[in-house]
């Protein structure tokens, strides 16, 4: 009920005067943001490692980390770097329960998604206990908003999270991979769906890639032709 009330109140949240999605200010706008927040949003234009999108000196190359440990996915399509403004939107969406921010994120993600018009959009699932607590899966909301721009098909039920994981932020890279091992499975009947298909795995933030990689590995094992990570923001992690 609470979510339904929030959905109904979306237009009210953006009622006149229109407010910047970053700071709430009412200055002149560029898209959903005021000029100042727009400039602070570090939009990713394609330069960076071909696999993980980490900034590197020359575009079109693969970074040392990905060369040493090639990810199972085929690349990260992130709209922005995870700076203060990008983070604020994530927190408002997830913990402030403001689903309208999924639209703001999706508007900047859609151009990346549109490069793969036939791809299936599969959101990273939450464990059912987390879904029950939060009331919605932010990745699914974002995926649906992206699809409203691109016309791609969203498959919310394709992946299942079989157990709850500890927060990955406090774990080492190696422990993150261990923590998510065997956590995901493909729902019954979805094996044939992903066979030979390009998949865009939708998430809000790409951090270490452990979760995305576990999902990508599973999808590829079930015949997906390619799996790219479509996310709002990418966190740049210093090399361990
Ligand atoms: Zn602003
Ligand atoms: Zn890389």
mmCIF file of C-alpha atoms and ligand atoms in Angstrom:
data_model
loop_
_atom_site.group_PDB
_atom_site.id
_atom_site.type_symbol
_atom_site.label_atom_id
_atom_site.label_comp_id
_atom_site.label_asym_id
_atom_site.label_seq_id
_atom_site.Cartn_x
_atom_site.Cartn_y
_atom_site.Cartn_z
ATOM 1 C CA UNK A 1 0.000 0.000 0.000
ATOM 2 C CA UNK A 2 2.783 2.339 0.926
ATOM 3 C CA UNK A 3 4.440 1.867 -2.461
ATOM 4 C CA UNK A 4 1.138 2.407 -4.254
ATOM 5 C CA UNK A 5 0.666 5.666 -2.353
ATOM 6 C CA UNK A 6 4.169 6.712 -3.366
ATOM 7 C CA UNK A 7 3.550 5.871 -7.013
ATOM 8 C CA UNK A 8 0.378 7.943 -6.937
ATOM 9 C CA UNK A 9 2.296 10.815 -5.362
ATOM 10 C CA UNK A 10 5.065 10.878 -8.023
ATOM 11 C CA UNK A 11 3.530 13.761 -9.931
ATOM 12 C CA UNK A 12 3.142 15.667 -6.665
ATOM 13 C CA UNK A 13 6.815 15.230 -5.845
ATOM 14 C CA UNK A 14 7.704 16.940 -9.088
ATOM 15 C CA UNK A 15 4.846 19.424 -8.953
ATOM 16 C CA UNK A 16 5.657 23.080 -9.576
ATOM 17 C CA UNK A 17 8.182 24.440 -8.952
ATOM 18 C CA UNK A 18 10.178 21.699 -10.628
ATOM 19 C CA UNK A 19 13.089 20.492 -8.526
ATOM 20 C CA UNK A 20 16.565 19.271 -9.412
ATOM 21 C CA UNK A 21 16.922 15.491 -8.910
ATOM 22 C CA UNK A 22 20.356 16.061 -7.366
ATOM 23 C CA UNK A 23 19.996 18.941 -4.896
ATOM 24 C CA UNK A 24 16.285 19.759 -4.910
ATOM 25 C CA UNK A 25 17.054 23.284 -6.146
ATOM 26 C CA UNK A 26 14.870 25.123 -8.630
ATOM 27 C CA UNK A 27 17.526 26.634 -10.872
ATOM 28 C CA UNK A 28 17.462 26.363 -14.686
ATOM 29 C CA UNK A 29 17.550 22.741 -15.820
ATOM 30 C CA UNK A 30 19.499 20.399 -18.027
ATOM 31 C CA UNK A 31 17.328 17.291 -18.194
ATOM 32 C CA UNK A 32 16.374 16.384 -14.607
ATOM 33 C CA UNK A 33 19.212 18.344 -13.001
ATOM 34 C CA UNK A 34 20.239 21.907 -12.283
ATOM 35 C CA UNK A 35 23.315 23.069 -14.175
ATOM 36 C CA UNK A 36 25.552 22.662 -11.123
ATOM 37 C CA UNK A 37 24.508 19.047 -10.405
ATOM 38 C CA UNK A 38 24.630 18.238 -14.094
ATOM 39 C CA UNK A 39 28.259 19.313 -14.222
ATOM 40 C CA UNK A 40 29.051 17.290 -11.094
ATOM 41 C CA UNK A 41 27.472 14.160 -12.561
ATOM 42 C CA UNK A 42 30.411 12.454 -14.158
ATOM 43 C CA UNK A 43 28.810 10.924 -17.207
ATOM 44 C CA UNK A 44 30.584 7.987 -18.758
ATOM 45 C CA UNK A 45 31.013 8.348 -22.472
ATOM 46 C CA UNK A 46 32.618 5.033 -23.344
ATOM 47 C CA UNK A 47 36.266 5.715 -22.574
ATOM 48 C CA UNK A 48 37.681 3.224 -20.085
ATOM 49 C CA UNK A 49 38.400 -0.474 -19.799
ATOM 50 C CA UNK A 50 36.332 -2.425 -22.314
ATOM 51 C CA UNK A 51 35.338 -4.974 -19.679
ATOM 52 C CA UNK A 52 34.819 -3.107 -16.395
ATOM 53 C CA UNK A 53 34.668 0.555 -17.553
ATOM 54 C CA UNK A 54 37.384 1.616 -15.090
ATOM 55 C CA UNK A 55 39.054 4.788 -16.374
ATOM 56 C CA UNK A 56 42.353 3.985 -18.073
ATOM 57 C CA UNK A 57 44.813 6.071 -20.007
ATOM 58 C CA UNK A 58 43.778 4.946 -23.470
ATOM 59 C CA UNK A 59 40.264 4.140 -24.626
ATOM 60 C CA UNK A 60 39.601 0.800 -26.270
ATOM 61 C CA UNK A 61 41.899 -1.248 -24.025
ATOM 62 C CA UNK A 62 41.412 -3.709 -21.172
ATOM 63 C CA UNK A 63 42.713 -2.800 -17.726
ATOM 64 C CA UNK A 64 45.361 -4.826 -15.896
ATOM 65 C CA UNK A 65 42.835 -6.261 -13.404
ATOM 66 C CA UNK A 66 40.558 -7.574 -16.156
ATOM 67 C CA UNK A 67 43.543 -8.955 -18.064
ATOM 68 C CA UNK A 68 44.682 -10.828 -14.962
ATOM 69 C CA UNK A 69 41.168 -11.968 -13.959
ATOM 70 C CA UNK A 70 38.837 -11.703 -16.967
ATOM 71 C CA UNK A 71 35.257 -11.141 -15.797
ATOM 72 C CA UNK A 72 32.508 -13.502 -16.915
ATOM 73 C CA UNK A 73 30.458 -10.632 -18.270
ATOM 74 C CA UNK A 74 31.103 -8.818 -21.538
ATOM 75 C CA UNK A 75 31.276 -5.260 -20.312
ATOM 76 C CA UNK A 76 29.805 -2.607 -18.037
ATOM 77 C CA UNK A 77 27.448 0.021 -19.407
ATOM 78 C CA UNK A 78 27.292 2.642 -16.670
ATOM 79 C CA UNK A 79 25.619 6.024 -17.045
ATOM 80 C CA UNK A 80 27.743 7.882 -14.475
ATOM 81 C CA UNK A 81 30.596 7.571 -12.008
ATOM 82 C CA UNK A 82 29.492 6.972 -8.426
ATOM 83 C CA UNK A 83 30.029 10.524 -7.184
ATOM 84 C CA UNK A 84 28.034 12.419 -4.529
ATOM 85 C CA UNK A 85 25.096 13.250 -6.812
ATOM 86 C CA UNK A 86 24.865 9.723 -8.222
ATOM 87 C CA UNK A 87 24.991 8.335 -4.685
ATOM 88 C CA UNK A 88 22.259 10.685 -3.505
ATOM 89 C CA UNK A 89 19.910 9.389 -6.178
ATOM 90 C CA UNK A 90 20.626 5.775 -5.219
ATOM 91 C CA UNK A 91 19.962 6.470 -1.536
ATOM 92 C CA UNK A 92 16.752 8.332 -2.299
ATOM 93 C CA UNK A 93 15.520 5.529 -4.505
ATOM 94 C CA UNK A 94 16.427 2.653 -2.191
ATOM 95 C CA UNK A 95 16.150 3.988 1.323
ATOM 96 C CA UNK A 96 14.152 7.180 0.811
ATOM 97 C CA UNK A 97 11.613 5.069 -1.083
ATOM 98 C CA UNK A 98 11.373 7.557 -3.919
ATOM 99 C CA UNK A 99 10.733 5.412 -6.993
ATOM 100 C CA UNK A 100 10.638 8.443 -9.272
ATOM 101 C CA UNK A 101 14.437 8.493 -9.172
ATOM 102 C CA UNK A 102 14.411 5.268 -11.188
ATOM 103 C CA UNK A 103 13.039 7.355 -14.059
ATOM 104 C CA UNK A 104 15.823 9.902 -13.696
ATOM 105 C CA UNK A 105 18.475 7.162 -13.745
ATOM 106 C CA UNK A 106 16.841 5.330 -16.633
ATOM 107 C CA UNK A 107 16.782 8.423 -18.821
ATOM 108 C CA UNK A 108 20.593 8.524 -18.755
ATOM 109 C CA UNK A 109 20.967 4.722 -18.963
ATOM 110 C CA UNK A 110 18.669 4.304 -21.955
ATOM 111 C CA UNK A 111 21.168 5.491 -24.553
ATOM 112 C CA UNK A 112 23.601 2.778 -23.431
ATOM 113 C CA UNK A 113 20.862 0.139 -23.494
ATOM 114 C CA UNK A 114 19.645 1.256 -26.914
ATOM 115 C CA UNK A 115 22.904 0.062 -28.466
ATOM 116 C CA UNK A 116 21.580 -3.493 -27.897
ATOM 117 C CA UNK A 117 17.972 -3.223 -29.106
ATOM 118 C CA UNK A 118 17.246 -6.965 -29.046
ATOM 119 C CA UNK A 119 18.755 -7.583 -25.614
ATOM 120 C CA UNK A 120 16.668 -8.908 -22.731
ATOM 121 C CA UNK A 121 16.648 -6.761 -19.601
ATOM 122 C CA UNK A 122 17.116 -8.929 -16.511
ATOM 123 C CA UNK A 123 17.287 -7.161 -13.136
ATOM 124 C CA UNK A 124 19.586 -8.414 -10.390
ATOM 125 C CA UNK A 125 17.142 -9.999 -7.930
ATOM 126 C CA UNK A 126 16.817 -9.300 -4.231
ATOM 127 C CA UNK A 127 16.376 -12.107 -1.750
ATOM 128 C CA UNK A 128 12.674 -12.405 -0.907
ATOM 129 C CA UNK A 129 13.280 -11.291 2.681
ATOM 130 C CA UNK A 130 14.932 -8.082 1.446
ATOM 131 C CA UNK A 131 12.146 -7.556 -1.084
ATOM 132 C CA UNK A 132 9.624 -7.976 1.690
ATOM 133 C CA UNK A 133 11.469 -5.394 3.851
ATOM 134 C CA UNK A 134 11.978 -2.808 1.125
ATOM 135 C CA UNK A 135 8.782 -3.411 -0.773
ATOM 136 C CA UNK A 136 10.385 -3.150 -4.197
ATOM 137 C CA UNK A 137 13.459 -4.159 -6.147
ATOM 138 C CA UNK A 138 15.197 -0.993 -7.287
ATOM 139 C CA UNK A 139 16.868 -2.829 -10.193
ATOM 140 C CA UNK A 140 13.508 -3.941 -11.521
ATOM 141 C CA UNK A 141 12.096 -0.424 -11.261
ATOM 142 C CA UNK A 142 15.085 0.893 -13.197
ATOM 143 C CA UNK A 143 14.818 -1.894 -15.798
ATOM 144 C CA UNK A 144 11.131 -1.100 -16.396
ATOM 145 C CA UNK A 145 11.910 2.593 -16.802
ATOM 146 C CA UNK A 146 14.737 1.825 -19.263
ATOM 147 C CA UNK A 147 12.382 -0.425 -21.226
ATOM 148 C CA UNK A 148 9.862 2.398 -21.495
ATOM 149 C CA UNK A 149 12.501 4.245 -23.542
ATOM 150 C CA UNK A 150 13.982 1.355 -25.522
ATOM 151 C CA UNK A 151 11.085 -1.077 -25.921
ATOM 152 C CA UNK A 152 13.260 -3.957 -24.709
ATOM 153 C CA UNK A 153 11.659 -6.844 -22.848
ATOM 154 C CA UNK A 154 12.080 -7.048 -19.066
ATOM 155 C CA UNK A 155 12.191 -10.462 -17.381
ATOM 156 C CA UNK A 156 11.853 -9.806 -13.639
ATOM 157 C CA UNK A 157 11.530 -13.454 -12.682
ATOM 158 C CA UNK A 158 14.457 -14.876 -14.664
ATOM 159 C CA UNK A 159 17.010 -14.871 -11.846
ATOM 160 C CA UNK A 160 16.380 -16.016 -8.288
ATOM 161 C CA UNK A 161 18.523 -15.164 -5.263
ATOM 162 C CA UNK A 162 18.516 -18.309 -3.170
ATOM 163 C CA UNK A 163 19.952 -16.882 0.025
ATOM 164 C CA UNK A 164 20.643 -13.566 1.647
ATOM 165 C CA UNK A 165 24.237 -12.350 1.463
ATOM 166 C CA UNK A 166 26.241 -10.242 3.878
ATOM 167 C CA UNK A 167 26.935 -6.658 2.741
ATOM 168 C CA UNK A 168 29.793 -7.058 0.261
ATOM 169 C CA UNK A 169 31.289 -3.645 0.988
ATOM 170 C CA UNK A 170 33.213 -4.883 4.016
ATOM 171 C CA UNK A 171 34.641 -7.965 2.320
ATOM 172 C CA UNK A 172 37.793 -8.381 0.269
ATOM 173 C CA UNK A 173 37.494 -8.973 -3.453
ATOM 174 C CA UNK A 174 38.153 -12.682 -2.952
ATOM 175 C CA UNK A 175 35.625 -13.003 -0.114
ATOM 176 C CA UNK A 176 32.987 -11.196 -2.163
ATOM 177 C CA UNK A 177 33.304 -13.815 -4.895
ATOM 178 C CA UNK A 178 33.016 -16.566 -2.261
ATOM 179 C CA UNK A 179 30.014 -14.880 -0.628
ATOM 180 C CA UNK A 180 27.989 -14.811 -3.865
ATOM 181 C CA UNK A 181 29.034 -18.234 -5.095
ATOM 182 C CA UNK A 182 25.940 -20.352 -5.783
ATOM 183 C CA UNK A 183 23.618 -17.565 -4.616
ATOM 184 C CA UNK A 184 21.755 -17.206 -7.910
ATOM 185 C CA UNK A 185 19.834 -19.687 -9.980
ATOM 186 C CA UNK A 186 17.836 -19.402 -13.156
ATOM 187 C CA UNK A 187 14.092 -19.754 -12.572
ATOM 188 C CA UNK A 188 12.392 -22.788 -14.050
ATOM 189 C CA UNK A 189 11.656 -22.359 -17.723
ATOM 190 C CA UNK A 190 14.085 -19.492 -18.292
ATOM 191 C CA UNK A 191 16.927 -21.643 -19.665
ATOM 192 C CA UNK A 192 15.436 -21.635 -23.164
ATOM 193 C CA UNK A 193 14.616 -17.935 -22.881
ATOM 194 C CA UNK A 194 18.226 -16.794 -22.536
ATOM 195 C CA UNK A 195 19.619 -19.337 -25.012
ATOM 196 C CA UNK A 196 21.501 -17.456 -27.747
ATOM 197 C CA UNK A 197 20.287 -14.063 -26.463
ATOM 198 C CA UNK A 198 22.093 -10.883 -25.560
ATOM 199 C CA UNK A 199 21.327 -9.977 -21.972
ATOM 200 C CA UNK A 200 21.589 -6.651 -20.169
ATOM 201 C CA UNK A 201 21.784 -7.390 -16.470
ATOM 202 C CA UNK A 202 20.325 -4.340 -14.731
ATOM 203 C CA UNK A 203 21.636 -3.095 -11.391
ATOM 204 C CA UNK A 204 21.756 0.260 -9.644
ATOM 205 C CA UNK A 205 25.466 0.353 -8.798
ATOM 206 C CA UNK A 206 28.398 -1.681 -10.087
ATOM 207 C CA UNK A 207 30.990 -1.991 -7.334
ATOM 208 C CA UNK A 208 33.362 -4.952 -7.299
ATOM 209 C CA UNK A 209 31.426 -6.807 -9.944
ATOM 210 C CA UNK A 210 31.131 -9.922 -7.741
ATOM 211 C CA UNK A 211 27.326 -10.030 -7.893
ATOM 212 C CA UNK A 212 27.167 -9.126 -11.566
ATOM 213 C CA UNK A 213 29.805 -11.669 -12.384
ATOM 214 C CA UNK A 214 27.997 -14.461 -10.552
ATOM 215 C CA UNK A 215 24.822 -13.676 -12.502
ATOM 216 C CA UNK A 216 26.708 -13.386 -15.793
ATOM 217 C CA UNK A 217 28.417 -16.716 -15.254
ATOM 218 C CA UNK A 218 25.069 -18.392 -14.633
ATOM 219 C CA UNK A 219 23.397 -16.793 -17.650
ATOM 220 C CA UNK A 220 26.270 -17.753 -19.915
ATOM 221 C CA UNK A 221 26.295 -21.304 -18.623
ATOM 222 C CA UNK A 222 22.662 -21.406 -19.700
ATOM 223 C CA UNK A 223 23.477 -20.316 -23.228
ATOM 224 C CA UNK A 224 23.265 -16.500 -23.186
ATOM 225 C CA UNK A 225 25.280 -15.143 -26.088
ATOM 226 C CA UNK A 226 26.470 -12.097 -24.200
ATOM 227 C CA UNK A 227 25.855 -10.547 -20.795
ATOM 228 C CA UNK A 228 26.537 -6.876 -20.214
ATOM 229 C CA UNK A 229 25.950 -5.013 -17.001
ATOM 230 C CA UNK A 230 23.659 -2.025 -17.394
ATOM 231 C CA UNK A 231 23.863 0.163 -14.315
ATOM 232 C CA UNK A 232 23.266 3.690 -13.157
ATOM 233 C CA UNK A 233 26.682 4.222 -11.557
ATOM 234 C CA UNK A 234 30.055 2.589 -11.477
ATOM 235 C CA UNK A 235 32.281 2.730 -8.411
ATOM 236 C CA UNK A 236 35.962 2.921 -9.164
ATOM 237 C CA UNK A 237 37.829 0.716 -6.740
ATOM 238 C CA UNK A 238 41.520 1.151 -6.131
ATOM 239 C CA UNK A 239 43.540 -1.894 -7.101
ATOM 240 C CA UNK A 240 43.985 -4.245 -4.100
HETATM 241 ZN ZN1 LIG B 1 20.991 20.440 -8.424
HETATM 242 ZN ZN1 LIG B 2 38.790 -3.666 -16.468
#
